[in-house]
Coordinates of C-alpha atoms in Angstrom, one line a residue:
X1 CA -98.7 -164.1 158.8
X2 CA -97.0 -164.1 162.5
X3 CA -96.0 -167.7 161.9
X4 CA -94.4 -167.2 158.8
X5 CA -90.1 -167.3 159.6
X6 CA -88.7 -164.0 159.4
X7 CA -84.9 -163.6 158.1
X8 CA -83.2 -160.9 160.5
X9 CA -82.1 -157.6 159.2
X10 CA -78.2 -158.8 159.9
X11 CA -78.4 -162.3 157.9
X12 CA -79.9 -160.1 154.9
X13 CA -77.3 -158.0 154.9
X14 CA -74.6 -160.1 155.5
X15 CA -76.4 -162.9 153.2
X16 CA -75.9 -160.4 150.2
X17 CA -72.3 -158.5 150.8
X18 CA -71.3 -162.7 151.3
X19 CA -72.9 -163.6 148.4
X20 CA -71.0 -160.9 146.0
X21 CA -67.9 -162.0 147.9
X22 CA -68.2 -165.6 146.9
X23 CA -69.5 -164.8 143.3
X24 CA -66.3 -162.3 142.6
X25 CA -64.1 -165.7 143.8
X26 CA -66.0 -168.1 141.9
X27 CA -65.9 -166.0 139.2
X28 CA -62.0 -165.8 139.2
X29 CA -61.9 -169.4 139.4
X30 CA -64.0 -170.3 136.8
X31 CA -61.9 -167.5 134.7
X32 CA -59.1 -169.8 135.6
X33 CA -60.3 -173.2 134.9
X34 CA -62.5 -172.8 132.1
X35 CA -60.6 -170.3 130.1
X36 CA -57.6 -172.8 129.0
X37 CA -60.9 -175.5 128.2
X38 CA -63.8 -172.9 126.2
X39 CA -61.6 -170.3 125.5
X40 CA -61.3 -167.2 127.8
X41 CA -63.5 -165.2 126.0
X42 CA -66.5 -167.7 126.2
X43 CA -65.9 -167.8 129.9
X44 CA -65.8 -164.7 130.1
X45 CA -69.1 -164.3 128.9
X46 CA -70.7 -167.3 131.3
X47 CA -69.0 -165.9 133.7
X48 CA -70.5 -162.3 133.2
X49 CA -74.3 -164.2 132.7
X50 CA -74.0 -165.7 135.9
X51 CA -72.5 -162.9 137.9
X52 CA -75.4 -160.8 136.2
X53 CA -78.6 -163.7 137.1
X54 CA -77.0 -164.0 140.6
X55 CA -76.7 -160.6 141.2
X56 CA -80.3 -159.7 140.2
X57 CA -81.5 -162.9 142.3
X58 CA -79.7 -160.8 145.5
X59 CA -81.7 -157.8 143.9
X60 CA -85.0 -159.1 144.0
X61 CA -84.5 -160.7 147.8
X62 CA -83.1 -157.1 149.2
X63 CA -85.6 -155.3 147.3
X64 CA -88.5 -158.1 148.8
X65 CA -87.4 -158.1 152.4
X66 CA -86.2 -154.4 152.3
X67 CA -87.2 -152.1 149.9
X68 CA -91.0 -153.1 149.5
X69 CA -91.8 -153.2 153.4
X70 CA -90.2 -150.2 153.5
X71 CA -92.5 -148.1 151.0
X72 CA -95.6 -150.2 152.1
X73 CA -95.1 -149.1 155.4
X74 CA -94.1 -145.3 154.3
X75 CA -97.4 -145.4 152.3
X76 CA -99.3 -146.9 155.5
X77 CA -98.1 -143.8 157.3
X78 CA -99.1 -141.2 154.9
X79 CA -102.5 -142.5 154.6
X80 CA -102.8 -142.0 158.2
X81 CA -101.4 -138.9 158.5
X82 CA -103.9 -137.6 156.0
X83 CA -106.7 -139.1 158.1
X84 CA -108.0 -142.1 156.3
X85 CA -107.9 -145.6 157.1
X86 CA -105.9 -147.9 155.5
X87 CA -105.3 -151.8 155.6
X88 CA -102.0 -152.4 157.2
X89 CA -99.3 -153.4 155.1
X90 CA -99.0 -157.4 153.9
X91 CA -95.5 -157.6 154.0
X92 CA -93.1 -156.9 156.7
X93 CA -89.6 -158.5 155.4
X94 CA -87.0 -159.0 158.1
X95 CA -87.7 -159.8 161.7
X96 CA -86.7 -155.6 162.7
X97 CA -88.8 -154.6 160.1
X98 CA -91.6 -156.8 161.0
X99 CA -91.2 -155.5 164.7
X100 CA -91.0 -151.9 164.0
X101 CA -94.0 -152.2 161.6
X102 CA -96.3 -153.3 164.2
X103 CA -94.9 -151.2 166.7
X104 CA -96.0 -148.3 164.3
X105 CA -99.3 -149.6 163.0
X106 CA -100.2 -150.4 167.0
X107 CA -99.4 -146.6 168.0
X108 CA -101.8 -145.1 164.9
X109 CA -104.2 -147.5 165.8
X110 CA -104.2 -145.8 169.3
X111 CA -104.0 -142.8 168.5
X112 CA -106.8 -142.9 166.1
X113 CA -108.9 -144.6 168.7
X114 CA -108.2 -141.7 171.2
X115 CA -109.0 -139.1 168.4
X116 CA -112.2 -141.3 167.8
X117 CA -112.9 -140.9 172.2
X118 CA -112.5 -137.7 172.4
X119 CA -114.5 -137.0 169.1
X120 CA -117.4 -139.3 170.4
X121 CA -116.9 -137.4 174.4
X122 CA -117.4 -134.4 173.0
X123 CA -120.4 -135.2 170.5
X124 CA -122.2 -136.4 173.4
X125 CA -121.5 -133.8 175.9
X126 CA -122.4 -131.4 173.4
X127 CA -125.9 -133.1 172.7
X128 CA -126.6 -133.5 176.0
X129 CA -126.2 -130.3 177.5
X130 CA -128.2 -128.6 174.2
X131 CA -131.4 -130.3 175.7
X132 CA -131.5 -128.7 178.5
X133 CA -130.4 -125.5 177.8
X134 CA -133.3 -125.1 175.1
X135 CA -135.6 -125.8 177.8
X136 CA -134.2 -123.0 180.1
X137 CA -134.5 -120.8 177.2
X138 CA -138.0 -121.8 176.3
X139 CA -139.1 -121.4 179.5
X140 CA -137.9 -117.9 180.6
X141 CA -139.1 -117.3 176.9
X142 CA -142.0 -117.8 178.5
X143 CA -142.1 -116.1 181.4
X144 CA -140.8 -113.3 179.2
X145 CA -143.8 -113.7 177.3
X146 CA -146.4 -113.4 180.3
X147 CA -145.4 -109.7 180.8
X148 CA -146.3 -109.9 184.4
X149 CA -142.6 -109.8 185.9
X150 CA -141.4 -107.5 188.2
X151 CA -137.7 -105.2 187.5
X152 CA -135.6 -107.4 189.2
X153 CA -137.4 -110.7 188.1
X154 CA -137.0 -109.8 184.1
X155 CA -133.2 -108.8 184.9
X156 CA -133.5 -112.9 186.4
X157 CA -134.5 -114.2 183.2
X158 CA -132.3 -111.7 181.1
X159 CA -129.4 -113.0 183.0
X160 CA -130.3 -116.6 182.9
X161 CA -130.6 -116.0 179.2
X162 CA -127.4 -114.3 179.1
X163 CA -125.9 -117.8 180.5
X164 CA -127.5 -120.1 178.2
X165 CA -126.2 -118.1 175.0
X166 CA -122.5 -118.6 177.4
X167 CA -122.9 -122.2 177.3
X168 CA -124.2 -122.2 173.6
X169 CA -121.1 -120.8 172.7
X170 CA -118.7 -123.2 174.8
X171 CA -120.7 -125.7 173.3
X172 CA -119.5 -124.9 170.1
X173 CA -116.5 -123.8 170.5
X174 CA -115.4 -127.1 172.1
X175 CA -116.8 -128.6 169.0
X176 CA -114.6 -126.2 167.3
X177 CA -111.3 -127.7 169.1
X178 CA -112.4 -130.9 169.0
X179 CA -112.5 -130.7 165.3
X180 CA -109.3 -128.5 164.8
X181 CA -107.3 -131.8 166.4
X182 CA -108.6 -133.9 163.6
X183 CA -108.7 -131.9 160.5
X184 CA -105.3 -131.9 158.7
X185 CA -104.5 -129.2 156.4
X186 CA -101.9 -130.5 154.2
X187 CA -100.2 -128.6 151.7
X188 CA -98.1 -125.1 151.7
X189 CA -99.3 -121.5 151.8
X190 CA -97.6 -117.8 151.8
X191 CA -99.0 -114.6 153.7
X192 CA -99.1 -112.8 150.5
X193 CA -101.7 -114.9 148.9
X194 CA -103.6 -115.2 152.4
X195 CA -103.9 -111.0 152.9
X196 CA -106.0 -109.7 150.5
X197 CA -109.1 -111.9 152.3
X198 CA -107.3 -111.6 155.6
X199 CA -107.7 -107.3 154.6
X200 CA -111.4 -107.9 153.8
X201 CA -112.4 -109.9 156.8
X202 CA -110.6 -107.4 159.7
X203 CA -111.1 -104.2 157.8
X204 CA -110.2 -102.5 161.3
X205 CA -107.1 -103.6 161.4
X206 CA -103.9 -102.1 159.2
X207 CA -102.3 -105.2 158.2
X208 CA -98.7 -105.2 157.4
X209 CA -96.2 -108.2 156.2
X210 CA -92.7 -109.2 156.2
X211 CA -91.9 -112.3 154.4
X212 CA -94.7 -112.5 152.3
X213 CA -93.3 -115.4 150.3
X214 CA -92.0 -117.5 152.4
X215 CA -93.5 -120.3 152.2
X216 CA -95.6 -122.1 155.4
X217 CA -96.0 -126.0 155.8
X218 CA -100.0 -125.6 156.4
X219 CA -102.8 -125.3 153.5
X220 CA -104.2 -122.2 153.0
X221 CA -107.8 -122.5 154.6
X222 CA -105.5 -124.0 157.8
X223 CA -103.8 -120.3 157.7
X224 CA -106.5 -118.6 157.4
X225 CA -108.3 -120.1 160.4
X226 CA -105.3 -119.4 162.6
X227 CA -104.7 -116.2 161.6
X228 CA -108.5 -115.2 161.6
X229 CA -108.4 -116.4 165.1
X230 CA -105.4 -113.8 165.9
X231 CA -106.7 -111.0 164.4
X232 CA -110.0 -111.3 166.2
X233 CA -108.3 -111.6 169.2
X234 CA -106.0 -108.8 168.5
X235 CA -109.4 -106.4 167.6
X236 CA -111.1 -107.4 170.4
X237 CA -107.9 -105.9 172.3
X238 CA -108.1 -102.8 170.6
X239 CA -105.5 -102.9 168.5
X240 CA -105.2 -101.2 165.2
X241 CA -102.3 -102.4 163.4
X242 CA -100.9 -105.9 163.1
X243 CA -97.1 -107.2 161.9
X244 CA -97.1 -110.3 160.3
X245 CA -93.6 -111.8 159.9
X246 CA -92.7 -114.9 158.4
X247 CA -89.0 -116.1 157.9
X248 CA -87.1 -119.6 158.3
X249 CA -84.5 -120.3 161.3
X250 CA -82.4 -123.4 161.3
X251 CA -84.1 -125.1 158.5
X252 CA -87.6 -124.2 159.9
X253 CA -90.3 -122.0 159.2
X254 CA -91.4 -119.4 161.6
X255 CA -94.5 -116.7 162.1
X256 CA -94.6 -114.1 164.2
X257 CA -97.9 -112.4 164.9
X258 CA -97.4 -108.8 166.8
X259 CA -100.3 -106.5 167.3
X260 CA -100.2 -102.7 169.1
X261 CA -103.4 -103.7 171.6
X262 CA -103.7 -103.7 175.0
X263 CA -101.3 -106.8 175.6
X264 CA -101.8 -109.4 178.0
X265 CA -101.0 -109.0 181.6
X266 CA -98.0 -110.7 183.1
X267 CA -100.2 -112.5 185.6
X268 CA -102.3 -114.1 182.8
X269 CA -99.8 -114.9 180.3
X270 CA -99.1 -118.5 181.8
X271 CA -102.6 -118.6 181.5
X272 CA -103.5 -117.8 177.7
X273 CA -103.8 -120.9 176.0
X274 CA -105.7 -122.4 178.5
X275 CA -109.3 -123.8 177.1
X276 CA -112.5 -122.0 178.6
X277 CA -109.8 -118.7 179.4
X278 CA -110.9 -115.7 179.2
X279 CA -111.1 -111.7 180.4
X280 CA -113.9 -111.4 178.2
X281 CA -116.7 -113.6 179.4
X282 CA -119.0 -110.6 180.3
X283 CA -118.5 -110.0 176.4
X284 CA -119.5 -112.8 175.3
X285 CA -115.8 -114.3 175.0
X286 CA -115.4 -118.4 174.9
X287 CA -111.5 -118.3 175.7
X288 CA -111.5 -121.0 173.2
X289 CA -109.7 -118.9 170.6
X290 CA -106.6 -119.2 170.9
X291 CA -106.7 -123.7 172.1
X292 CA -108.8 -123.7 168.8
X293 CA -105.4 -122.4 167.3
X294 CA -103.0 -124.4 169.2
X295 CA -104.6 -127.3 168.5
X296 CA -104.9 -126.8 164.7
X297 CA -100.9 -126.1 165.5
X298 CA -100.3 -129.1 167.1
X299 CA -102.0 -131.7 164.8
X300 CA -99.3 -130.4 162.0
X301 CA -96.5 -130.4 164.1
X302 CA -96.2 -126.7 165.1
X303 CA -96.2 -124.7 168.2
X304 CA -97.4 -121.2 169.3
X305 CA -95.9 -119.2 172.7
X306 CA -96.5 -116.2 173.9
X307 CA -93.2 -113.9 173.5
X308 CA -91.7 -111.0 175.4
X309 CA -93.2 -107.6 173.8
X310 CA -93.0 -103.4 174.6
X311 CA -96.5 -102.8 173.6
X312 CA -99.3 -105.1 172.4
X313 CA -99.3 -108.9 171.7
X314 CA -96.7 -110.7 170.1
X315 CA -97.2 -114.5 169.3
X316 CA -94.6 -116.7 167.5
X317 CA -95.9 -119.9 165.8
X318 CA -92.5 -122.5 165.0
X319 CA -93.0 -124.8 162.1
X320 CA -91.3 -128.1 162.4
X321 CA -88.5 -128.4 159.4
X322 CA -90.2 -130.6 156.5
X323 CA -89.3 -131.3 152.9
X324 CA -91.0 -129.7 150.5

């Protein structure tokens, strides 16, 4: 397929507006010629019949060097987008075309190999690091078990306990990251379909919502993973009511998140997005939350920053414009 000769985009082009320019001239000539000899209207209608088989003869080459590459490589691109893996497309058409296609097909082809690294790191960090924590726990288990510890040994094993149920929870909340990158949640959702099992999941929190129907370039169960995420967060703050505002700015979609917590700190905001942060570790916090979010964000092309706020937590999540 590389050896095949490739046309360029600028003979096409020029190939076709040329060849309407010669067939109007021809056309007039042979209107000239021939009318006098077959009678004008009987050249008029060869002339129309070959104007009309030329024409869709240019038809068929733009559509085969253009048009088709085009949508083969458009459908190439959606396939990957929505995490499959198709064959790359047969045809390329011109030489830019051609170019351009592999260009594209060579960049998914990385990236889904560096989706597929990190996917295959984290698998086997995960599995090796659950060994050996479920021996430590087995074994202080164990000496749990033997009821012959003194005070300060039994707070030992309680605290070495305490750590491996840490690093359970890392464990699987880097799992929970890792998979937040790949999955895609296509599709369009609203906040007014999303609160009634947002209400019933956070039943400590008085949600309220502005914008209910504007509409938000992630699926449903996509929403409702990042918004679950913030409302946690946001009750683990004490916080008792929550805004929800949706609206569109320059031909983009926007969500804005504010709760009446106890905010972040101005010395930790840089920090909040930051994958194992957290001021809640002696609670039993990950500070995965909120890179779980980011990088469900991220894989569809949005963004989440921490914004300026009198009381609480206020979070703004910018959608990147998309057709509908």
């Amino acid at each position: 397929m590389n050896g095949h000769w490739r046309p360029s985009l600028a003979f096409v082009l020029g190939g076709a507006l040329g060849g309407t320019l010669v067939v109007s001239f021809a056309g007039l000539v042979a209107l000239r010629y021939l009318g006098p000899v077959i009678g004008f209207r009987n050249a008029a209608i060869l002339l129309a019949l070959s104007i009309t088989l030329v024409t869709a003869v240019l038809g068929w080459l733009l559509v085969r060097l253009l048009l088709r590459p085009i949508h083969a490589l458009e459908a190439y691109a959606e396939a990957q987008e929505r995490g499959g893996t198709p064959a790359p497309p047969r045809h390329f058409g011109t030489h830019e075309l051609h170019a351009t296609a592999r260009r594209v097909i060579a960049m998914a082809e990385t990236l889904r190999d560096r989706e597929a690294t990190i996917r295959a790191f984290t698998d086997q960090v995960t599995h090796e690091l659950r060994t050996p924590v479920s021996g430590i726990r087995a074994a202080s288990e164990l000496l749990e078990d033997g009821g012959a510890l003194r005070r300060e040994d039994a707070a030992l094993v309680a605290e070495v306990e305490g750590a491996c149920t840490q690093i359970e929870r890392q464990l699987a909340a880097l799992r929970e990251v890792a998979r937040a990158r790949e999955t895609r949640y296509l599709g369009w959702s609203v906040l007014e379909d999303l609160l009634p099992d947002l209400r019933t999941e956070h039943p400590g929190l008085a949600l309220r919502v502005e914008g209910g129907a504007v509409p938000l370039p992630i699926a449903g169960a996509g929403m409702r993973i990042v918004l679950g995420q913030l409302l946690r967060n946001a009750g683990e703050h004490g916080a008792c009511q929550v805004l929800m505002h949706a609206g569109t700015e320059s031909g983009a979609a926007f969500l804005e998140v504010q709760d009446d917590g106890a905010g972040i700190s101005p010395g930790n905001a840089a920090r909040v997005f930051e994958p194992f942060f957290t001021t809640r570790r002696g609670a039993g916090g990950t500070g995965m939350g909120l890179a779980i979010v980011r990088s469900l964000l991220t894989a569809h092309g949005a963004t989440i920053r921490l914004m300026p706020a009198e009381q609480g937590t206020r979070l703004r999540i910018g959608f990147a414009p998309a057709a509908r």
